[in-house]
Short mmCIF file of C-alpha atoms and ligand atoms in Angstrom, two decimals:
data_model
loop_
_atom_site.label_atom_id
_atom_site.label_comp_id
_atom_site.label_asym_id
_atom_site.label_seq_id
_atom_site.Cartn_x
_atom_site.Cartn_y
_atom_site.Cartn_z
CA MET A 1 -22.83 135.75 -17.33
CA GLY A 2 -19.10 136.50 -17.70
CA LYS A 3 -17.88 140.10 -17.04
CA VAL A 4 -19.28 142.14 -19.78
CA SER A 5 -16.29 144.59 -21.37
CA THR A 6 -16.44 147.78 -23.43
CA ARG A 7 -16.99 146.11 -26.56
CA ASP A 8 -19.64 143.57 -25.56
CA ILE A 9 -21.72 146.73 -24.75
CA ARG A 10 -20.53 148.22 -28.10
CA LYS A 11 -21.10 145.19 -30.05
CA LEU A 12 -25.56 145.63 -28.34
CA LYS A 13 -25.91 148.45 -30.33
CA GLY A 14 -28.53 147.64 -33.05
CA THR A 15 -29.22 144.01 -31.00
CA ARG A 16 -30.68 144.96 -27.45
CA PRO A 17 -31.07 148.08 -25.85
CA VAL A 18 -27.72 148.46 -22.67
CA VAL A 19 -29.10 148.90 -19.39
CA CYS A 20 -27.52 150.24 -16.87
CA VAL A 21 -27.88 151.83 -13.58
CA THR A 22 -25.93 153.82 -10.98
CA ALA A 23 -24.42 152.68 -8.02
CA TYR A 24 -22.14 154.29 -4.81
CA ASP A 25 -20.95 151.21 -2.99
CA SER A 26 -20.56 147.01 -2.66
CA THR A 27 -24.17 146.80 -1.64
CA MET A 28 -25.69 148.27 -4.97
CA ALA A 29 -23.07 147.17 -7.01
CA GLY A 30 -23.17 143.23 -5.98
CA LEU A 31 -27.39 143.63 -5.90
CA ALA A 32 -26.96 145.29 -10.16
CA SER A 33 -24.60 142.92 -11.04
CA GLU A 34 -26.85 140.03 -9.88
CA ALA A 35 -29.38 141.20 -11.83
CA GLY A 36 -27.69 141.65 -15.39
CA ILE A 37 -27.56 144.96 -15.10
CA ASP A 38 -24.69 145.55 -18.04
CA LEU A 39 -23.10 148.50 -16.93
CA ILE A 40 -22.68 150.41 -13.28
CA LEU A 41 -22.18 153.58 -13.22
CA VAL A 42 -20.37 155.52 -10.27
CA GLY A 43 -21.74 158.53 -11.29
CA ASP A 44 -20.71 161.91 -9.50
CA THR A 45 -24.48 161.78 -8.58
CA LEU A 46 -22.81 160.10 -5.38
CA GLY A 47 -23.12 163.94 -4.05
CA PRO A 48 -26.87 164.65 -4.43
CA MET A 49 -27.51 161.08 -3.69
CA GLN A 50 -25.11 160.30 -0.91
CA LEU A 51 -22.71 163.21 0.23
CA GLY A 52 -26.01 165.41 0.97
CA PHE A 53 -24.50 168.06 -1.68
CA GLU A 54 -26.85 169.86 -3.73
CA THR A 55 -25.48 169.24 -7.25
CA THR A 56 -22.40 166.93 -8.58
CA VAL A 57 -19.85 170.05 -8.89
CA PRO A 58 -18.07 169.40 -4.75
CA VAL A 59 -17.60 165.95 -5.89
CA THR A 60 -13.68 165.68 -5.37
CA VAL A 61 -11.63 162.80 -6.98
CA PRO A 62 -10.79 161.09 -4.09
CA MET A 63 -15.10 160.81 -3.12
CA MET A 64 -15.30 159.16 -6.24
CA LEU A 65 -12.03 157.16 -5.85
CA GLN A 66 -14.08 155.76 -3.00
CA ALA A 67 -17.11 155.48 -4.18
CA ALA A 68 -15.54 153.24 -7.05
CA SER A 69 -13.41 151.00 -4.58
CA SER A 70 -16.13 149.99 -3.21
CA VAL A 71 -18.29 148.88 -6.19
CA VAL A 72 -15.06 147.40 -7.91
CA ARG A 73 -14.75 145.35 -4.27
CA ALA A 74 -18.47 144.03 -5.15
CA LYS A 75 -16.32 141.97 -8.22
CA PRO A 76 -19.56 142.75 -10.38
CA ASN A 77 -19.97 140.71 -14.00
CA SER A 78 -21.69 144.46 -15.13
CA LEU A 79 -18.52 147.15 -16.86
CA VAL A 80 -17.88 149.64 -14.38
CA VAL A 81 -17.62 152.78 -15.79
CA ALA A 82 -16.15 155.69 -13.33
CA ASP A 83 -17.32 160.20 -13.50
CA ILE A 84 -14.66 161.67 -13.92
CA PRO A 85 -15.89 164.64 -11.41
CA PHE A 86 -16.00 168.46 -11.73
CA GLY A 87 -12.82 170.67 -12.37
CA VAL A 88 -10.43 167.45 -14.10
CA VAL A 89 -11.35 167.38 -18.03
CA ARG A 90 -10.52 171.67 -18.63
CA ARG A 91 -6.72 170.73 -16.92
CA SER A 92 -3.78 169.37 -19.11
CA THR A 93 -4.23 166.54 -20.91
CA ASP A 94 -1.57 165.10 -19.05
CA TYR A 95 -3.09 165.74 -15.42
CA VAL A 96 -6.45 164.14 -16.94
CA LEU A 97 -4.59 160.75 -18.25
CA GLU A 98 -3.21 161.07 -14.66
CA VAL A 99 -6.14 160.90 -13.42
CA CYS A 100 -8.03 158.23 -15.28
CA CYS A 101 -4.99 156.39 -14.68
CA ARG A 102 -6.02 156.61 -10.54
CA PHE A 103 -9.24 155.17 -11.03
CA MET A 104 -8.13 152.65 -13.80
CA GLN A 105 -4.98 151.58 -11.38
CA GLU A 106 -5.81 152.41 -7.59
CA ALA A 107 -9.83 151.72 -7.77
CA GLY A 108 -9.98 149.24 -10.33
CA VAL A 109 -12.81 150.61 -13.03
CA ASP A 110 -12.73 149.05 -16.43
CA ALA A 111 -13.85 153.09 -17.78
CA VAL A 112 -14.11 156.46 -17.12
CA LYS A 113 -16.78 158.73 -18.26
CA ILE A 114 -16.28 161.93 -19.70
CA GLU A 115 -18.51 165.05 -19.87
CA GLY A 116 -18.25 167.22 -22.66
CA GLY A 117 -18.93 166.94 -26.81
CA GLU A 118 -16.69 167.79 -29.28
CA ASP A 119 -14.52 170.42 -27.55
CA LEU A 120 -12.93 167.92 -25.63
CA ALA A 121 -12.28 165.41 -28.54
CA PRO A 122 -8.68 165.74 -28.21
CA VAL A 123 -8.06 164.91 -24.87
CA ILE A 124 -10.48 162.00 -25.14
CA ALA A 125 -8.40 160.66 -27.70
CA THR A 126 -5.40 160.79 -26.29
CA LEU A 127 -7.09 158.78 -23.59
CA THR A 128 -8.24 156.42 -25.46
CA ALA A 129 -5.20 155.55 -27.32
CA SER A 130 -3.44 155.46 -23.83
CA GLY A 131 -5.80 152.73 -23.47
CA VAL A 132 -8.50 154.28 -21.27
CA PRO A 133 -11.56 153.27 -22.11
CA VAL A 134 -13.86 156.00 -22.56
CA LEU A 135 -18.00 156.50 -22.22
CA GLY A 136 -18.69 160.11 -23.41
CA HIS A 137 -21.48 162.37 -22.15
CA ILE A 138 -23.38 164.71 -24.44
CA GLY A 139 -27.03 166.98 -23.99
CA LEU A 140 -27.49 168.16 -20.39
CA LEU A 141 -23.68 168.23 -18.38
CA PRO A 142 -24.69 168.68 -14.73
CA GLN A 143 -20.83 169.89 -14.05
CA GLN A 144 -21.61 172.66 -15.69
CA VAL A 145 -25.06 173.27 -13.51
CA TYR A 146 -23.78 177.41 -12.39
CA GLN A 147 -23.60 177.96 -16.38
CA LEU A 148 -26.58 176.56 -17.56
CA GLY A 149 -28.44 178.39 -14.58
CA GLY A 150 -30.30 174.85 -13.67
CA TYR A 151 -31.16 171.78 -15.58
CA ARG A 152 -33.05 171.68 -18.54
CA LYS A 153 -33.62 169.62 -22.10
CA PHE A 154 -31.70 170.08 -25.14
CA GLY A 155 -31.79 169.40 -28.70
CA LYS A 156 -34.75 171.39 -29.09
CA THR A 157 -33.96 173.74 -31.69
CA GLU A 158 -32.27 172.78 -35.08
CA GLU A 159 -28.80 174.16 -34.21
CA GLN A 160 -28.45 171.99 -30.95
CA ARG A 161 -29.65 168.91 -32.56
CA VAL A 162 -27.14 169.55 -35.04
CA GLN A 163 -24.24 170.61 -31.99
CA LEU A 164 -25.23 167.11 -30.74
CA ILE A 165 -24.71 165.11 -34.24
CA ARG A 166 -21.24 166.55 -34.42
CA ASP A 167 -20.44 166.08 -30.54
CA ALA A 168 -21.60 162.26 -31.15
CA GLN A 169 -19.56 162.10 -33.85
CA ALA A 170 -16.30 163.93 -32.83
CA LEU A 171 -16.60 161.33 -29.77
CA GLU A 172 -17.63 158.26 -31.50
CA GLN A 173 -14.23 159.49 -34.07
CA ALA A 174 -11.73 160.03 -30.46
CA GLY A 175 -12.82 156.28 -29.85
CA VAL A 176 -15.56 156.68 -27.11
CA PHE A 177 -17.27 152.62 -26.59
CA ALA A 178 -20.61 154.70 -26.02
CA ILE A 179 -22.17 158.15 -24.99
CA VAL A 180 -24.98 159.06 -23.02
CA CYS A 181 -27.02 161.08 -23.76
CA GLU A 182 -29.06 163.30 -20.90
CA MET A 183 -32.18 165.27 -21.30
CA VAL A 184 -32.22 165.45 -24.95
CA ALA A 185 -35.39 165.68 -26.98
CA ALA A 186 -36.24 162.88 -28.09
CA GLU A 187 -36.31 162.85 -31.92
CA THR A 188 -32.93 164.07 -31.69
CA ALA A 189 -30.97 161.92 -29.20
CA THR A 190 -33.44 158.91 -32.00
CA ALA A 191 -31.60 161.51 -34.70
CA VAL A 192 -27.73 161.32 -33.13
CA SER A 193 -28.09 157.56 -32.24
CA GLU A 194 -28.86 156.97 -35.92
CA ALA A 195 -25.80 159.11 -36.83
CA ILE A 196 -23.20 157.15 -35.04
CA GLY A 197 -21.80 153.53 -34.50
CA VAL A 198 -21.76 153.32 -31.46
CA PRO A 199 -24.28 153.28 -28.33
CA THR A 200 -25.88 155.96 -27.16
CA ILE A 201 -27.41 155.69 -23.78
CA GLY A 202 -29.96 157.35 -22.56
CA ILE A 203 -31.33 159.44 -19.50
CA GLY A 204 -34.49 161.42 -20.10
CA SER A 205 -34.01 161.16 -23.87
CA GLY A 206 -36.61 158.90 -24.93
CA VAL A 207 -37.02 155.36 -26.96
CA GLY A 208 -34.74 156.09 -29.41
CA CYS A 209 -31.56 155.44 -27.74
CA ASP A 210 -29.56 151.92 -27.62
CA GLY A 211 -29.88 151.93 -23.65
CA GLN A 212 -30.85 153.39 -20.82
CA VAL A 213 -29.73 154.86 -17.57
CA LEU A 214 -31.35 155.47 -14.01
CA VAL A 215 -29.73 156.83 -10.96
CA SER A 216 -30.58 153.77 -8.71
CA THR A 217 -31.85 155.51 -5.57
CA ASP A 218 -33.97 157.51 -7.70
CA MET A 219 -35.74 154.57 -9.71
CA LEU A 220 -35.84 152.77 -6.34
CA GLY A 221 -37.85 155.07 -4.37
CA LEU A 222 -35.09 156.62 -2.31
CA THR A 223 -33.55 160.03 -2.80
CA SER A 224 -35.76 162.48 -0.49
CA GLY A 225 -35.60 165.14 -2.69
CA TYR A 226 -37.07 166.35 -6.64
CA VAL A 227 -37.44 163.07 -8.69
CA PRO A 228 -37.54 163.75 -12.39
CA SER A 229 -40.08 163.14 -13.72
CA PHE A 230 -39.03 160.90 -16.91
CA VAL A 231 -38.04 158.69 -14.27
CA LYS A 232 -40.18 154.89 -13.56
CA GLN A 233 -39.87 154.14 -9.80
CA TYR A 234 -39.38 150.19 -9.22
CA ALA A 235 -39.60 150.27 -5.30
CA ASN A 236 -40.14 152.87 -2.98
CA LEU A 237 -37.58 152.22 -0.66
CA ARG A 238 -38.01 155.18 1.43
CA SER A 239 -41.23 154.04 3.37
CA THR A 240 -39.37 150.73 3.53
CA ILE A 241 -37.05 151.74 5.06
CA ALA A 242 -38.76 153.85 7.32
CA ASP A 243 -41.51 151.39 8.59
CA ALA A 244 -38.76 148.84 9.35
CA PHE A 245 -36.48 151.58 11.20
CA LYS A 246 -40.03 152.14 13.38
CA SER A 247 -40.75 148.81 13.89
CA TYR A 248 -37.08 148.28 15.10
CA ALA A 249 -37.22 151.12 17.63
CA SER A 250 -40.80 150.27 19.33
CA ASP A 251 -39.77 146.61 19.75
CA VAL A 252 -36.59 147.94 22.07
CA ARG A 253 -39.18 150.88 23.97
CA GLU A 254 -40.71 148.04 24.34
CA ARG A 255 -38.72 145.51 25.56
CA LYS A 256 -39.71 142.70 22.53
CA PHE A 257 -36.50 143.05 20.98
CA PRO A 258 -34.07 141.32 21.99
CA SER A 259 -36.23 138.63 23.00
O1 KIV B 301 -24.05 161.19 -12.31
C1 KIV B 301 -24.28 160.60 -13.13
O2 KIV B 301 -25.30 159.75 -12.60
C2 KIV B 301 -24.75 160.45 -14.54
C3 KIV B 301 -25.96 159.54 -14.76
C4 KIV B 301 -27.45 160.60 -14.36
C5 KIV B 301 -25.55 159.49 -16.31
O3 KIV B 301 -24.00 161.29 -15.00
#
């Protein structure tokens, strides 16, 4: 398989689901690429999953640039998309463009992801017109966790359903190549997917989306704290690693290693 482009992702709509996972370093990115994952998201879940923060809010541009550069150095065939972290997109359009260009030029990512709906469409339109491919993100926006007062499901009421469809259509008009739908009620996520011509990539949003994304540490059984109930765990790496460390410690203490 050759390098996946944003065009390839767009063309998957209506053919087969887009498969995405998060990765924060070269090791995981290399493994995801070898497994044929279509899109690697260098998510700002970097904060809670790798850096010990409670939320994604403390994650900064330099932290994300370092993680994105590490992922790109694996030379994955998967499309690499970096999250634009908290505090960037509500500043001037010039500043947002400057930060996105840093992700493309310094880290070498293929695209960026921006959390937000209709209100951000003008900024996103400027980015896409400037040659920055953008992955949208609607529904639960974890960067707004302090305003929301916690993580919850979106699109349960008619008003929210209508707004989510408007958000998705505005983002499509602004030129995004796909849209992440996080924690959107399944029926609404299906309606959003049917209302637009670019793929929706669901997380906790049911089977009606055009693709799925999972946080790699959650699906691999590496996360130490809370794991959302919609996650399917495909491995239990925490116990595998803990057992390996214990065996190593006992081998060293009992002088069985080195032999
Ligand atoms: O930061 C992230 O990992 C994300 C996914 C949860 C979609 O935005």
